[in-house]
């Protein structure tokens, strides 16, 4: 363990962040270990990951060119008029290499299901859950990493995790009651001044180097996000008493530590949480927004901020806070910790009669229980089977689907990832549900930024679909205009 000579918890923010300390020149203060030969080996390991990605990416780019030369005119489907009015459901219009969603089976990351990832990805010492570092390697390179390769990612993210003081100052300029997602996005925008991509583009970077700068920005941003997110958490909910990073911990374990959670099983939860929320193919709002904005060659900071603004919507990532708020309100109204299934059923019907959605249920693509829900349920059964809130989530699972099904219009009555996550967090004392979407966002960075690296190495162009007006649609229906040309 590196001895910082500092207490683990530092109540005075000024002491930690405002001493005009040049962090780069003070490696031990920021828990950056001096470069020993083992560290050098790790850096070389990282270069190998980048090199590996380059080889894979360039090979696929060549393959795609050939594939399009031969098959580019093949039709892959039809578009119905209703689809352009209904959120483009079912229209395949994007390429995402990192993961693929099957409506029945759920997500697979580079072909691996969540239980397979739990089995095959490297773990922290003594742990059972996968390291998100390993998942990032898998999404980026397309191969399962060895333990050493996952450790390389950990060590490089540690080294790149320094957050400049002005970013904390920018957060501090916001009212403390600003929603954590607002604080998070503002912090990401403040970090944007660090973008290598923006600097190199301004200096006249060649197209063939875009991926290289996006890779570097993505690594820096992912490395810094836990620090930023933990800062927001401690600022808003723990009187600004911030906690130093622990340079010996893995990315998710250190995130748990900086938020103030030392329980080993909470760290395990964070590893699982950061793994299962990382990616959900390319069309979900946060991934699509990141990809879309990135297609204008906006740098990874700008692109990721766009994605996070989408994640902050209640039909997307904010649903995780809505779920727990909804359950807390249910418990308060009924004055019970463990509502019966009949009581839950009445409450669901009331919610629907008020014209509201039941948060955590339904999905735009999935048509079965989300395997991310199941993975969390398994975690709950292992670590907290008797927790009344967790049991309530399970009782809701038995109650809600038949009610939603009976309405006849909901395509998927089953729970999604957000139906479960909050109850696990509350078990460990993280009751501040407005923060939950930030956790989702830190995890989602892994998928969308690996995706952005792929976008640039494949040389994908500016995304710009055609739109039509209803006036034109009506003309077309009357045979007065041709609107579906190129
Ligand atoms: N509760 C009540 N009504 C629902 C629900 C639900 N959980 N899910 C869908 N519906 C309604 C939907 O609002 C629509 O109503 P209307 O025709 O009156 O506009 C109708 O059922 C048909 O919707 P679908 O085609 O089944 O769903 P769609 O693909 O449009 O929407 C969601 C998908 C996820 C937006 C929707 O299921 C929903 O609002 N769920 C609750 C919010 C939620 O849990 N979001 C998190 C998704 C996962 N994530 O992390 O992003
Ligand atoms: C996600 O993880 O992004 C959500 O399940 C939403 C989606 O896939 O559309």
Coordinates of C-alpha atoms and ligand atoms in Angstrom, one line a residue, residues 89 314-317 319 352 356-364 404 409-412 416-418 440, ligand 1:
X89 CA -38.4 0.8 -33.9
X314 CA -36.7 9.1 -17.3
X315 CA -37.5 6.7 -20.1
X316 CA -33.8 5.8 -20.3
X317 CA -31.2 5.8 -17.5
X319 CA -35.6 5.2 -14.7
X352 CA -51.4 3.5 -14.6
X356 CA -47.9 7.3 -15.7
X357 CA -45.5 4.5 -16.7
X358 CA -44.5 1.8 -14.2
X359 CA -40.7 2.5 -14.0
X360 CA -38.3 -0.4 -14.7
X361 CA -40.8 -2.3 -16.9
X362 CA -40.9 -2.5 -20.7
X363 CA -38.3 -2.1 -23.3
X364 CA -38.0 -0.9 -26.9
X404 CA -49.2 -4.7 -18.0
X409 CA -50.7 -2.5 -25.8
X410 CA -47.4 -2.9 -24.0
X411 CA -45.0 -4.9 -26.1
X412 CA -42.8 -6.0 -23.2
X416 CA -35.5 -4.1 -17.4
X417 CA -32.1 -3.4 -15.7
X418 CA -33.4 -0.4 -13.8
X440 CA -25.1 4.1 -14.9
Ligands
LIG1 N1 -45.8 1.3 -17.9 C1 -46.9 1.8 -18.5 N2 -47.0 1.9 -19.8 C2 -46.0 1.4 -20.6 C3 -44.9 0.9 -20.0 C4 -44.7 0.8 -18.6 N3 -43.7 0.3 -18.0 N4 -44.0 0.5 -21.0 C5 -44.7 0.8 -22.2 N5 -45.8 1.4 -21.9 C6 -46.8 2.0 -22.8 C7 -46.1 3.1 -23.7 O1 -46.0 4.3 -23.0 C8 -47.0 3.1 -24.9 O2 -48.2 3.8 -24.5 P1 -49.0 4.7 -25.6 O3 -49.3 3.8 -26.8 O4 -50.1 5.2 -24.8 O5 -48.0 5.8 -26.0 C9 -47.4 1.6 -25.1 O6 -47.2 1.0 -23.8 C10 -46.6 0.9 -26.1 O7 -45.2 1.0 -25.7 P2 -44.1 -0.1 -26.2 O8 -44.1 -0.1 -27.6 O9 -44.4 -1.3 -25.4 O10 -42.8 0.5 -25.6 P3 -41.8 1.6 -26.2 O11 -40.8 0.9 -27.0 O12 -42.5 2.7 -26.9 O13 -41.1 2.2 -24.9 C11 -40.0 2.2 -22.8 C12 -40.1 1.5 -24.2 C13 -38.7 1.6 -22.1 C14 -39.7 3.7 -23.0 C15 -41.2 2.0 -22.0 O14 -41.4 0.6 -21.8 C16 -41.3 2.7 -20.7 O15 -41.7 3.9 -20.7 N6 -40.9 2.0 -19.6 C17 -40.8 2.6 -18.3 C18 -39.6 3.5 -18.2 C19 -38.3 2.6 -18.1 O16 -38.3 1.6 -17.3 N7 -37.3 2.9 -18.8 C20 -36.0 2.3 -18.7 C21 -35.6 1.5 -20.0 C22 -34.3 0.9 -19.8 N8 -33.2 1.8 -19.7 O17 -32.4 1.8 -18.8 O18 -33.0 2.7 -20.6

